Short mmCIF file of C-alpha atoms in Angstrom, two decimals:
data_model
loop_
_atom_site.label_atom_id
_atom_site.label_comp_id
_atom_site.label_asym_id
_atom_site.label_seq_id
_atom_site.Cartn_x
_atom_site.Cartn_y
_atom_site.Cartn_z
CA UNK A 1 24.24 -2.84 24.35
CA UNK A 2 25.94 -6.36 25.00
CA UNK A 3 26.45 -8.74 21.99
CA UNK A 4 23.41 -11.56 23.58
CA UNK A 5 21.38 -8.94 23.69
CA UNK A 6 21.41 -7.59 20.07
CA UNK A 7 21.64 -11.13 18.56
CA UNK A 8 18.26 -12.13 20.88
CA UNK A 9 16.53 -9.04 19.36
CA UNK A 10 18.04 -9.56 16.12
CA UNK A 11 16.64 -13.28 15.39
CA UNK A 12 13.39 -12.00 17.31
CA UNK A 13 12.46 -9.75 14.10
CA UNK A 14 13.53 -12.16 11.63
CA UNK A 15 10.95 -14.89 13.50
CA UNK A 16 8.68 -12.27 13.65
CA UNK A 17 8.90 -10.76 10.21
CA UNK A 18 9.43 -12.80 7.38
CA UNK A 19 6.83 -11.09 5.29
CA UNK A 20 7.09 -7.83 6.68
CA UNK A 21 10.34 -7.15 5.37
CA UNK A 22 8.94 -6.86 1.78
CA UNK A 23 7.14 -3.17 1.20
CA UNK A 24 3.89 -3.27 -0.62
CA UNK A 25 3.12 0.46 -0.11
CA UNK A 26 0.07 2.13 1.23
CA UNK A 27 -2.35 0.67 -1.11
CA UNK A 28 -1.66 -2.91 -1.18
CA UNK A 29 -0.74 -2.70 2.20
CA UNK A 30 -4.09 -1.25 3.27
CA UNK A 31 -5.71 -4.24 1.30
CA UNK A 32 -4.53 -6.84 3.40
CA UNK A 33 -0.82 -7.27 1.86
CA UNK A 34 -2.81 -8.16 -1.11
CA UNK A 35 -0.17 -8.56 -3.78
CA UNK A 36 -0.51 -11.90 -5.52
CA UNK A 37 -3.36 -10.27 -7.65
CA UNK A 38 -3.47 -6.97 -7.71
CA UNK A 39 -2.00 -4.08 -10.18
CA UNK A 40 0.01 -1.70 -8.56
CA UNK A 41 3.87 -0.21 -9.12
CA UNK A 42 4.54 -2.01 -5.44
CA UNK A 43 3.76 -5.29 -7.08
CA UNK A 44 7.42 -5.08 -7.98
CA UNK A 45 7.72 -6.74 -4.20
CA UNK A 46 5.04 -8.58 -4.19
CA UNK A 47 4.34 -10.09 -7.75
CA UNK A 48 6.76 -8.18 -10.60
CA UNK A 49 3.81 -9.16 -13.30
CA UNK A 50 1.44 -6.73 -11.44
CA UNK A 51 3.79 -3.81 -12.54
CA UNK A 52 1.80 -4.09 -16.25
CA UNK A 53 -1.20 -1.71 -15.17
CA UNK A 54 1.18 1.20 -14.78
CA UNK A 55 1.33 3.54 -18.08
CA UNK A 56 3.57 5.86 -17.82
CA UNK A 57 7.29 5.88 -15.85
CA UNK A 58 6.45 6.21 -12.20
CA UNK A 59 8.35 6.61 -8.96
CA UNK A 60 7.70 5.87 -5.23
CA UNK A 61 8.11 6.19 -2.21
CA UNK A 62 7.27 4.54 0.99
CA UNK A 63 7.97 5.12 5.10
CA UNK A 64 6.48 3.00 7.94
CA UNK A 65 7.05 3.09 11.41
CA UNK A 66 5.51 0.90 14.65
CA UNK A 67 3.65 3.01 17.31
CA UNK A 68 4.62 0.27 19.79
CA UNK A 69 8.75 0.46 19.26
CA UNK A 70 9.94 3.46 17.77
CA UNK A 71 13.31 2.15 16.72
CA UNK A 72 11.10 0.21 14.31
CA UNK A 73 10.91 1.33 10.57
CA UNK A 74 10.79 0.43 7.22
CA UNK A 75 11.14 2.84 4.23
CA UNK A 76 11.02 1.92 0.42
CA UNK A 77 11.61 3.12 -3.08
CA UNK A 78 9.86 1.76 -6.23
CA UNK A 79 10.58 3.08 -9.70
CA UNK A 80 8.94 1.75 -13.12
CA UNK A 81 9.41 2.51 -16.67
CA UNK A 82 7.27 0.76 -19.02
CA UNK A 83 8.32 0.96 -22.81
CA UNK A 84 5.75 -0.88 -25.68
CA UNK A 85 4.63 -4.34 -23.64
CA UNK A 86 7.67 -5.05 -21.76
CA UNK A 87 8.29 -3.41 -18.02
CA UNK A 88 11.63 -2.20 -15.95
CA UNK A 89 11.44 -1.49 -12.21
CA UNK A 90 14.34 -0.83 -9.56
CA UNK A 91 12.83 -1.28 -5.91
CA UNK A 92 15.21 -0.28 -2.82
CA UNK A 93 13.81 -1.58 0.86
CA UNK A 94 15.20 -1.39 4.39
CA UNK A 95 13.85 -3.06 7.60
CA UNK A 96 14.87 -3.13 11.13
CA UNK A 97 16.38 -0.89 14.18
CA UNK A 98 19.64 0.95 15.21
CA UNK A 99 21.52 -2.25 16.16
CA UNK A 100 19.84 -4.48 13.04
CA UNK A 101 18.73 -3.63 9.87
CA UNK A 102 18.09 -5.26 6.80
CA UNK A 103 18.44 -3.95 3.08
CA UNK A 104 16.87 -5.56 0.10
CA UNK A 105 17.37 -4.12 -3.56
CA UNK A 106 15.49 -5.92 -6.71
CA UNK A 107 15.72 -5.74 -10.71
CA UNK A 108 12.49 -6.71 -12.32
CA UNK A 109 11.24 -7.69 -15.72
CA UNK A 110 7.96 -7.90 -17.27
CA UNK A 111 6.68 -8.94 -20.20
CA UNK A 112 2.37 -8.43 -20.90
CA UNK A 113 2.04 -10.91 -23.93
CA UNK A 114 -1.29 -9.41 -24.63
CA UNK A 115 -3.60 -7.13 -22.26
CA UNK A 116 -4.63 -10.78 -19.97
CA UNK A 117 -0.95 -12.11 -19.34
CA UNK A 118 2.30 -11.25 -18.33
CA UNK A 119 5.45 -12.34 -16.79
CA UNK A 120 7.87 -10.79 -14.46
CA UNK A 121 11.14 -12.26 -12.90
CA UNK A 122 13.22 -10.41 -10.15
CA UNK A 123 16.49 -10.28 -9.37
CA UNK A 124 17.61 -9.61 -5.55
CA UNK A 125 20.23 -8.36 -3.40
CA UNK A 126 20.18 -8.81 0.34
CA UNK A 127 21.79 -7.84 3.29
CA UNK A 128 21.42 -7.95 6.95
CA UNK A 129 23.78 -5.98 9.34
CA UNK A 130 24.12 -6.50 13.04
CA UNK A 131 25.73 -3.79 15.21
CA UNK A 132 29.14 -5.76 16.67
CA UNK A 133 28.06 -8.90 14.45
CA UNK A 134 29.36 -7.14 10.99
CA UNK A 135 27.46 -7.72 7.78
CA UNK A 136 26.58 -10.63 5.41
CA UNK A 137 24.67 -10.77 1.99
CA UNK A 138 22.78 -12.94 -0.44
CA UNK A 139 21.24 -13.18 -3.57
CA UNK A 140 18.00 -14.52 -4.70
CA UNK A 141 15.50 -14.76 -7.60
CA UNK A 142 11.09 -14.55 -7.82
CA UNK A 143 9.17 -14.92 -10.79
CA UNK A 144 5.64 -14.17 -10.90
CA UNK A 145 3.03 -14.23 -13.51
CA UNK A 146 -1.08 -12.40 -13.52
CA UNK A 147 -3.41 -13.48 -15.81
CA UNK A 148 -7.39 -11.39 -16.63
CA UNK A 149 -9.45 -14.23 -17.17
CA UNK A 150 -12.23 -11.63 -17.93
CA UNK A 151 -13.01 -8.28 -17.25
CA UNK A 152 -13.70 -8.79 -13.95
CA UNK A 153 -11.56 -11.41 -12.75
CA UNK A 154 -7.66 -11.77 -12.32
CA UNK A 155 -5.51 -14.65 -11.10
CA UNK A 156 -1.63 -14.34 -10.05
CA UNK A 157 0.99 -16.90 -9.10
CA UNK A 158 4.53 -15.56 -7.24
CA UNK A 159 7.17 -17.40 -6.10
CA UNK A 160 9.86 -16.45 -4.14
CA UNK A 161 13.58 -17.72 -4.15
CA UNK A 162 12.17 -21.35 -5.29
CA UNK A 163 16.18 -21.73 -5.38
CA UNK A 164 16.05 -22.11 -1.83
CA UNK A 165 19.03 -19.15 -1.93
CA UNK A 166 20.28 -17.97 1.90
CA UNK A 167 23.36 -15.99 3.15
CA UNK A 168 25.73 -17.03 5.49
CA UNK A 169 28.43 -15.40 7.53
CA UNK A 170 31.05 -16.97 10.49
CA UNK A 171 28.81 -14.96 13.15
CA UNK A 172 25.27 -15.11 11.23
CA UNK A 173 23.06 -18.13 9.04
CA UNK A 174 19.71 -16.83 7.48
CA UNK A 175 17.48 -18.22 4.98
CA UNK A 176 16.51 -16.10 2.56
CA UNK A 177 12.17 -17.03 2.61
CA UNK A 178 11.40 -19.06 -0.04
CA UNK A 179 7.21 -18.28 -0.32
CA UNK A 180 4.71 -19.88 -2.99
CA UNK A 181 1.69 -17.70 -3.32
CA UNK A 182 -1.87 -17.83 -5.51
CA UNK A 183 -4.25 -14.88 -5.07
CA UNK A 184 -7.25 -13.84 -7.30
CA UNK A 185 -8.94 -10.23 -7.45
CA UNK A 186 -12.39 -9.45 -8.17
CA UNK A 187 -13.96 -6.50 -9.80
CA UNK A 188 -17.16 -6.40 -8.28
CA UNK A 189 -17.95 -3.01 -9.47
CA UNK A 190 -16.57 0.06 -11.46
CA UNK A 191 -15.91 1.02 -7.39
CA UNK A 192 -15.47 -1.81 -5.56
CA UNK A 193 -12.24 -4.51 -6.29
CA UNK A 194 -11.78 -7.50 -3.31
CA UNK A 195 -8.67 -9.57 -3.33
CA UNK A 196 -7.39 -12.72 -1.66
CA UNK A 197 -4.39 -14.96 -1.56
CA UNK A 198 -2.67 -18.07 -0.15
CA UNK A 199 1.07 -18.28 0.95
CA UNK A 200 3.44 -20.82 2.41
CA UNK A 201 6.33 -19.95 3.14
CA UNK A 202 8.88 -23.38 3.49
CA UNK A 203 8.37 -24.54 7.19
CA UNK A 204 5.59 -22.67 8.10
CA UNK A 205 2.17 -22.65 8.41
CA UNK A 206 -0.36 -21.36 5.54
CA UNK A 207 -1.24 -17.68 5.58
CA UNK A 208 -4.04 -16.15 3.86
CA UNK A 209 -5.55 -12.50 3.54
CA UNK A 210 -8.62 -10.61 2.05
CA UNK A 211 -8.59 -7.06 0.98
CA UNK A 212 -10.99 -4.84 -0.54
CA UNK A 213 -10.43 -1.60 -2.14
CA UNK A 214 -13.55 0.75 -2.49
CA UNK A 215 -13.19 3.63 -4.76
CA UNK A 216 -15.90 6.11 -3.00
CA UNK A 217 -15.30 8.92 -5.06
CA UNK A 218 -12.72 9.66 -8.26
CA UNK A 219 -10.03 10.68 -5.87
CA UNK A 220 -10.35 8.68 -2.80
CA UNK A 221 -10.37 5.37 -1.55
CA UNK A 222 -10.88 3.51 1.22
CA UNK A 223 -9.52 0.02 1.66
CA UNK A 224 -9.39 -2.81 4.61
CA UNK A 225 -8.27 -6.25 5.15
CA UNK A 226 -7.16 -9.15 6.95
CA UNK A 227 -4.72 -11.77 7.40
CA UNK A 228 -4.84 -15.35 9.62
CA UNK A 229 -1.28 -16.29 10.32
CA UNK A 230 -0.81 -14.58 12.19
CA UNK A 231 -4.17 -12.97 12.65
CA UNK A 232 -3.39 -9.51 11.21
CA UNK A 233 -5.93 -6.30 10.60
CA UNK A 234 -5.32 -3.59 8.05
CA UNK A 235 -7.15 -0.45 6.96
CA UNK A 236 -6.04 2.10 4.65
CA UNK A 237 -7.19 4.97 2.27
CA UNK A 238 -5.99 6.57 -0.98
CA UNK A 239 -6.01 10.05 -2.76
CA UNK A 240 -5.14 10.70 -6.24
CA UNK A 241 -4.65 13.77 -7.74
CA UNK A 242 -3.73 14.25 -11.85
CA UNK A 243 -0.41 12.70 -11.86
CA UNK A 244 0.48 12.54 -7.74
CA UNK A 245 -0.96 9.49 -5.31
CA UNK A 246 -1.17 9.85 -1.65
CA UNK A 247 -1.55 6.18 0.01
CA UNK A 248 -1.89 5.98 3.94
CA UNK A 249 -2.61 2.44 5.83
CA UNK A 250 -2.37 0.95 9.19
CA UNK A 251 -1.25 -2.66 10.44
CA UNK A 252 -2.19 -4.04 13.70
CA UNK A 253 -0.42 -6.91 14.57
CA UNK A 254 -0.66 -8.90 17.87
CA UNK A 255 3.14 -9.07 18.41
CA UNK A 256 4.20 -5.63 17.33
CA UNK A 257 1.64 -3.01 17.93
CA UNK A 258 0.02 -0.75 15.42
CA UNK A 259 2.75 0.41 12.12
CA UNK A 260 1.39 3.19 10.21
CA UNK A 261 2.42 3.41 6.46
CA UNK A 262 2.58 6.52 4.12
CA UNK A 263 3.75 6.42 0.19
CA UNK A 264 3.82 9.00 -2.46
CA UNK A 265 4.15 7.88 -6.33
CA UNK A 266 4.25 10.26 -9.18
CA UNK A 267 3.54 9.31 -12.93
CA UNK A 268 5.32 11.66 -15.00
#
């Protein structure tokens, strides 16, 4: 494959997927990407403070593929260990095809001040590799914080790289995104939790989703959601069992096809 080729491809997917290259697992994933406000041990990509409404040390893992290009994939590793109020996590990510691929790998750190706030921060390594084009890296910090205004509602604020951080090789210049994000979740129900958020990303338009996650029964779920820029439709279930969660989802987008999701976590 000729070197115009791969670097046409190459800057195709990083137009493309600016947000995609961050794995929010099955569940949030299902839920419309919803991670600005939402509890979950992939919050670690999404929002670090959302990390807080895991109890025990829990690992996980995610693969995704796109029906449309099969050289497309994305697979993901989350781990957690919470100890009194304060949170660890490791999370591991990689994005692309044969001929480019990208690799993100995060440190994060959460603090719950009480059972309504918390703060995590995130450190991040980042690399991108292009077949002929070699390799270059970067690295970059988010901080995000939730807070339970009640019982039933939540609000969460994430920012990502507000350092403005990129990488930068002879052959290759990337920005590293640099997203604000609000979101709020709502507990309509013991069953029933809707979510929404708003994200800008520097030089680009305003995205903003809506997810719902219905809990039909005390080991499944089924979950759906949608996104406007660009117009994006999810739908997802989930299956818990004792200590081991089974999360499927689907995304449909309008440039790449339908991408299926599966992730496994374990509480031990």
């Amino acid at each position: 494959m000729n070197k115009v080729f791969i670097l046409t491809i190459s800057m195709f997917i990083i137009s493309l997927c600016c947000f995609a290259q961050n794995n929010t697992g099955g569940r949030l994933l299902g839920m419309g990407n919803n991670t600005i406000a939402v509890k979950d041990i992939w919050s670690i990509n999404g929002n670090p403070a959302g990390i807080t409404g895991l109890n025990k040390p829990t690992l996980a893992l995610s693969y995704g593929k796109s029906i449309t290009s099969t050289e497309i994939s994305n697979q993901g590793l989350a781990f957690v260990i919470p100890f009194n109020r304060n949170f660890a996590g490791l999370s591991i990510q990689r994005y692309g095809i044969t001929e480019y691929n990208e690799i993100n790998a995060g440190i994060a750190l959460t603090k719950a001040f009480s059972e309504n706030f918390a703060i995590g921060i995130k450190l991040n390594y980042h690399q991108i590799k292009i077949t002929n084009y070699g390799s270059t890296n970067g690295f970059s910090a988010d901080v995000g914080l939730m807070y339970k205004y009640n019982g039933n509602l939540t609000f969460g604020a994430f920012v990502s790289n507000p350092t403005l951080q990129k990488y930068k090789t002879q052959n290759l210049s990337a920005q590293i995104p640099t997203i604000f994000s609000l979101g709020a979740s709502y507990n309509a129900s013991n069953k029933i939790l809707v979510a929404s958020y708003i994200k800008k990303e520097l030089d680009k338009a305003f995205d903003v989703g809506l997810g719902i996650d219905y809990n039909i029964f005390e080991v499944l779920s089924l979950r759906g959601g949608l996104t406007a820029k660009s117009f994006k439709q999810y739908a997802g279930f989930g299956i818990r069992y004792k200590h081991l969660t089974f999360d499927g989802a689907v995304e449909s987008d309008p440039n790449l096809g339908y991408s299926p999701q599966i992730a496994l976590a374990y509480a031990f």
